[in-house]
mmCIF file of N, CA and C in Angstrom:
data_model
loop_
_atom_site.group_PDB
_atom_site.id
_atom_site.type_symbol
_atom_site.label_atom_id
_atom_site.label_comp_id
_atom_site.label_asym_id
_atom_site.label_seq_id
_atom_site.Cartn_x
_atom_site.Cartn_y
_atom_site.Cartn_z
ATOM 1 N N UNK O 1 2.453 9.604 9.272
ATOM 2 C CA UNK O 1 2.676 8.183 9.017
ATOM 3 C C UNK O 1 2.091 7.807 7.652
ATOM 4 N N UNK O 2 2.720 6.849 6.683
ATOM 5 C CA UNK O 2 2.135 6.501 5.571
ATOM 6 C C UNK O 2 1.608 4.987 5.734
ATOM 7 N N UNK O 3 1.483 4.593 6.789
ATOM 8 C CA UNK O 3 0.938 2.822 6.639
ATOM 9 C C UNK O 3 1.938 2.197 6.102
ATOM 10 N N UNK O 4 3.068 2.294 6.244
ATOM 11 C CA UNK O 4 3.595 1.657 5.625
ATOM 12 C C UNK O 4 3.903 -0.130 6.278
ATOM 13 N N UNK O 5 3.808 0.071 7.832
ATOM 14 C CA UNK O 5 3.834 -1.412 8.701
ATOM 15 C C UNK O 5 2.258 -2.052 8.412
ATOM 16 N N UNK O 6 1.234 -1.399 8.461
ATOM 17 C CA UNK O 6 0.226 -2.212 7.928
ATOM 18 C C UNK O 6 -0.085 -2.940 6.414
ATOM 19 N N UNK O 7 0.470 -2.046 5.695
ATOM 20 C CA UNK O 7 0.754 -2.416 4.205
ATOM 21 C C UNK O 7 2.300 -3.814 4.163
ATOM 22 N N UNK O 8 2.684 -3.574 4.594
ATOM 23 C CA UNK O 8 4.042 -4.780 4.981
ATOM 24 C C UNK O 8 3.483 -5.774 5.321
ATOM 25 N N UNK O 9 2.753 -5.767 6.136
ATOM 26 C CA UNK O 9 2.258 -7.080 7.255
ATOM 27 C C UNK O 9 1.088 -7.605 6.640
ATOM 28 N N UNK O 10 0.271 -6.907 5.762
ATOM 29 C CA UNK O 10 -0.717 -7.738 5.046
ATOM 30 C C UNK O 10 0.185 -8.079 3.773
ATOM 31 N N UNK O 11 0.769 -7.759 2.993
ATOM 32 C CA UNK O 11 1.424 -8.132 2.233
ATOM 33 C C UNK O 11 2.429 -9.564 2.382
ATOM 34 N N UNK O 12 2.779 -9.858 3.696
ATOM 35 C CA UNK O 12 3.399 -10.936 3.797
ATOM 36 C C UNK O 12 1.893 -11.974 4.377
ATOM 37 N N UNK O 13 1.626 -11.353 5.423
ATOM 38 C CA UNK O 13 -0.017 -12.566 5.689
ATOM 39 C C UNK O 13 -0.766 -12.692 5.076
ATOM 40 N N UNK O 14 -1.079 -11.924 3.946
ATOM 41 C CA UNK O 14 -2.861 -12.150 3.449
ATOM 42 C C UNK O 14 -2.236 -12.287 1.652
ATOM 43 N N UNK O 15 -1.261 -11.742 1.166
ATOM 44 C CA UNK O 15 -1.286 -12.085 -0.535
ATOM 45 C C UNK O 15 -1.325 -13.339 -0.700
ATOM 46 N N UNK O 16 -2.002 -13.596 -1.782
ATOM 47 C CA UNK O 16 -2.513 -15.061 -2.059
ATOM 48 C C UNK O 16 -1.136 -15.631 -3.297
ATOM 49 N N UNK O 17 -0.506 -16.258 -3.129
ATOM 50 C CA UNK O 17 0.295 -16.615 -3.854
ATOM 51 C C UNK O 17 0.355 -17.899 -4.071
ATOM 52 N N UNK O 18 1.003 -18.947 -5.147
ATOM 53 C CA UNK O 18 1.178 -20.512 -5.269
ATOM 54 C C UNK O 18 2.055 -20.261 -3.973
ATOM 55 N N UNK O 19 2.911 -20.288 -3.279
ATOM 56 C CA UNK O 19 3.634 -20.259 -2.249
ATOM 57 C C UNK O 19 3.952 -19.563 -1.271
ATOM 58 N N UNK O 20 2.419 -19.184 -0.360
ATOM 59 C CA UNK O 20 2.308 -17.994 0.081
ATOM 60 C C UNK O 20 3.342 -18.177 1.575
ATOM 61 N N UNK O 21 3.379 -17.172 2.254
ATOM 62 C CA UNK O 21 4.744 -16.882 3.390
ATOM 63 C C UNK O 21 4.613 -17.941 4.507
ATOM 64 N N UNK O 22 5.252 -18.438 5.122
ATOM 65 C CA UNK O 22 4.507 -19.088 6.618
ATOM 66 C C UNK O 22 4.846 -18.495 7.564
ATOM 67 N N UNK O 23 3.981 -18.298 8.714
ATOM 68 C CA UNK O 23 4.167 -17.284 9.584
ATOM 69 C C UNK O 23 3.436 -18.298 10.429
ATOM 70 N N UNK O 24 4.256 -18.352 11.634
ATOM 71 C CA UNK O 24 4.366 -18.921 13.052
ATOM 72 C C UNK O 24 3.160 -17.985 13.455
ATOM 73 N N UNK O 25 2.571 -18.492 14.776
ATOM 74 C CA UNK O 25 1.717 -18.117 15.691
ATOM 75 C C UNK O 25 2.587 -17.400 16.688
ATOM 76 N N UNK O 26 2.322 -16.030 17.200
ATOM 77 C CA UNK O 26 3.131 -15.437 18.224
ATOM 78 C C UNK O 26 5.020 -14.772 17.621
ATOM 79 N N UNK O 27 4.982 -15.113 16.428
ATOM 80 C CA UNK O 27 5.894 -14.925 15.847
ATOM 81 C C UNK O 27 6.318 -13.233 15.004
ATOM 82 N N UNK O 28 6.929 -12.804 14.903
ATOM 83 C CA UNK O 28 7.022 -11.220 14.151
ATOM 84 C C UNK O 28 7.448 -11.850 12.526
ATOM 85 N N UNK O 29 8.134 -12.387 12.736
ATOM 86 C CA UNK O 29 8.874 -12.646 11.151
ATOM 87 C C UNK O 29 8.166 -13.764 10.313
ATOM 88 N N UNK O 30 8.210 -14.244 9.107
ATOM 89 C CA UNK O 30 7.308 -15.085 8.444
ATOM 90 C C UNK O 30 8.469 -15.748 7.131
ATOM 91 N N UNK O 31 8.664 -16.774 6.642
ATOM 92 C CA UNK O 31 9.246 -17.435 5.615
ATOM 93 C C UNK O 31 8.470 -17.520 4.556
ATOM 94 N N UNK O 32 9.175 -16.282 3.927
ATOM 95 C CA UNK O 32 8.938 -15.680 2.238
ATOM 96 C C UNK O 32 9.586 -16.957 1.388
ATOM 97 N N UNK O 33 9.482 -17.830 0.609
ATOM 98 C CA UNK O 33 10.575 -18.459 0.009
ATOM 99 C C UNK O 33 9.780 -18.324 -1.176
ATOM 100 N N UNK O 34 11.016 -18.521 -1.942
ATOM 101 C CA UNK O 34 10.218 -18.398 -3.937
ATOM 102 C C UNK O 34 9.506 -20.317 -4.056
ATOM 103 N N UNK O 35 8.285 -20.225 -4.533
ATOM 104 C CA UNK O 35 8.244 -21.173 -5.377
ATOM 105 C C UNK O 35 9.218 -22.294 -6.108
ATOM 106 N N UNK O 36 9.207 -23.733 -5.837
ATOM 107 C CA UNK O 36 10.225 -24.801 -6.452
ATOM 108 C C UNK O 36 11.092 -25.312 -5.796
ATOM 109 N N UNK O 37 10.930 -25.191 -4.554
ATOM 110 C CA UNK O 37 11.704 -26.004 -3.638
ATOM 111 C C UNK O 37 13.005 -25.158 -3.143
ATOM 112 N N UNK O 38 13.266 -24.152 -4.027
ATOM 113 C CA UNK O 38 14.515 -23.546 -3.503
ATOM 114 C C UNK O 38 14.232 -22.623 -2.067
ATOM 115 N N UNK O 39 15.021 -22.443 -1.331
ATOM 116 C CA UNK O 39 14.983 -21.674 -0.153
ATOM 117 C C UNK O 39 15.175 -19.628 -0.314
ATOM 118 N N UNK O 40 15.488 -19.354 -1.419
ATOM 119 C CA UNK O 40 15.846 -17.809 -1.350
ATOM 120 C C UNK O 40 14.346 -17.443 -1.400
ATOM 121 N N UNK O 41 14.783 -15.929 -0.771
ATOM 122 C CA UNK O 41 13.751 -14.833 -0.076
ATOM 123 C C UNK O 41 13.195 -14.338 -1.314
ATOM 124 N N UNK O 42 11.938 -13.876 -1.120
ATOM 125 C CA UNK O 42 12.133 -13.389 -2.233
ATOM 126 C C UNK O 42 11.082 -11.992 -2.155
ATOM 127 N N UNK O 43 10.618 -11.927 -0.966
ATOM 128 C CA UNK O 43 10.254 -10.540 -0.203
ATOM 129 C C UNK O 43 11.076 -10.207 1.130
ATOM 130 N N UNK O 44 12.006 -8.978 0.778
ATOM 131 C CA UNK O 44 12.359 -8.530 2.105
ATOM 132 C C UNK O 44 11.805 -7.317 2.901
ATOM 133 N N UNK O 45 11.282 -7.384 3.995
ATOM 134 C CA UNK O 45 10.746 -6.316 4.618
ATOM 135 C C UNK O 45 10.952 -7.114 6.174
ATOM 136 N N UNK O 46 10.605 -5.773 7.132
ATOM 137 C CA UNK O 46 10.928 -6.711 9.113
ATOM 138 C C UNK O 46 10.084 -7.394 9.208
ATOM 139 N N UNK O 47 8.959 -7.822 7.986
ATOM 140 C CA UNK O 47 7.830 -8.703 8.543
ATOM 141 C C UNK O 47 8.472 -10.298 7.567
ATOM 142 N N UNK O 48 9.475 -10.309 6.740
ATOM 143 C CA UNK O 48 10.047 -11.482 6.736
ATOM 144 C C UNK O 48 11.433 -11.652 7.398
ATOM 145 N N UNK O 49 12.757 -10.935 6.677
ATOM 146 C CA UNK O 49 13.669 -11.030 7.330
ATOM 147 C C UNK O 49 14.326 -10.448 8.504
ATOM 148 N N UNK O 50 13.027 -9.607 8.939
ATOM 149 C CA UNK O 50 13.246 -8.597 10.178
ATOM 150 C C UNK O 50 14.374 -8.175 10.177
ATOM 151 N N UNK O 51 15.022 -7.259 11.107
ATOM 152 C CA UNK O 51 16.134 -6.299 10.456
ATOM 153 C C UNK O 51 17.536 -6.797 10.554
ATOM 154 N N UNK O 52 17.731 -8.320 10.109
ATOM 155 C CA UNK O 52 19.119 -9.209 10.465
ATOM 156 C C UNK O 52 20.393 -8.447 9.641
ATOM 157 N N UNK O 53 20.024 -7.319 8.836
ATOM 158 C CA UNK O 53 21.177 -6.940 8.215
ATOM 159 C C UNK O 53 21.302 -5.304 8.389
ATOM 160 N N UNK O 54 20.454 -4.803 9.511
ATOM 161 C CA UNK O 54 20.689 -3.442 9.844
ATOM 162 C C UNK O 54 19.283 -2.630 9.644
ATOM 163 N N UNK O 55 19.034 -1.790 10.479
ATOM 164 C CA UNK O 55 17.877 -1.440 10.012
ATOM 165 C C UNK O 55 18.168 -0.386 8.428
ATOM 166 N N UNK O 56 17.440 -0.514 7.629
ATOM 167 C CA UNK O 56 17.080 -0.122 6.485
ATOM 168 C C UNK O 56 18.095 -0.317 5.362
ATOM 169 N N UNK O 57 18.362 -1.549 5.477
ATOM 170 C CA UNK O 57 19.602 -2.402 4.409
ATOM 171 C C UNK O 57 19.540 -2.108 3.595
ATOM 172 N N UNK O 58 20.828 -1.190 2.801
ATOM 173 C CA UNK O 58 20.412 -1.308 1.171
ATOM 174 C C UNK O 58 20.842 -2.919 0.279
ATOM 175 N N UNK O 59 20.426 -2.734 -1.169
ATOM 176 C CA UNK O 59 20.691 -3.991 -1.397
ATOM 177 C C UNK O 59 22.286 -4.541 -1.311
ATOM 178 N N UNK O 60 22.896 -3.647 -1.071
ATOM 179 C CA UNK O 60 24.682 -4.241 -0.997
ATOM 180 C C UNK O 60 24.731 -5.042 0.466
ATOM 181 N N UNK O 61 23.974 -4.277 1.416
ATOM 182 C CA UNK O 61 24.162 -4.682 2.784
ATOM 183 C C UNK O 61 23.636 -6.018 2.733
ATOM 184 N N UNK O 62 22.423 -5.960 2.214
ATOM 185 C CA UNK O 62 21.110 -7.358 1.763
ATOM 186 C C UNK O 62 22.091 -8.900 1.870
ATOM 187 N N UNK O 63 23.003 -8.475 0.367
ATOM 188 C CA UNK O 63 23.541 -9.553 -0.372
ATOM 189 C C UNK O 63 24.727 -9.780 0.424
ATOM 190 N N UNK O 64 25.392 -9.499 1.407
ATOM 191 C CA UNK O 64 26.416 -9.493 1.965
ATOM 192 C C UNK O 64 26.496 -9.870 3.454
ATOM 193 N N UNK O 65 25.529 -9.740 3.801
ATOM 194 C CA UNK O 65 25.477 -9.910 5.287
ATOM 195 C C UNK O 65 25.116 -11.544 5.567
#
């Protein structure tokens, strides 16, 4: 195993950002949005958009689904 789900999951809960993720209580997934009012993602991993476009989406699948 490389950590890679523990490295994901602090990366969406704990990076300190001007607009850091919100993540529900009891929840798996968390709302990444960019800075400025706009709504796009702007970290994808199953700890924001969890796997709504297949597990291991490339970016064609990403933008399309």
């Amino acid at each position: 195993k490389t950590g890679g789900t523990t490295f994901g999951r602090h990366l969406v809960r704990n990076i300190r950002l001007e607009q850091p993720c919100y993540c529900r209580a009891g929840q798996k997934k968390c709302a990444c949005h960019r800075p400025g009012g706009d709504k796009d993602t702007w970290l994808f991993s199953r700890f924001s958009t969890g796997w709504s476009c297949g597990l291991h989406a490339d970016w064609t699948e990403l933008t399309n689904c």
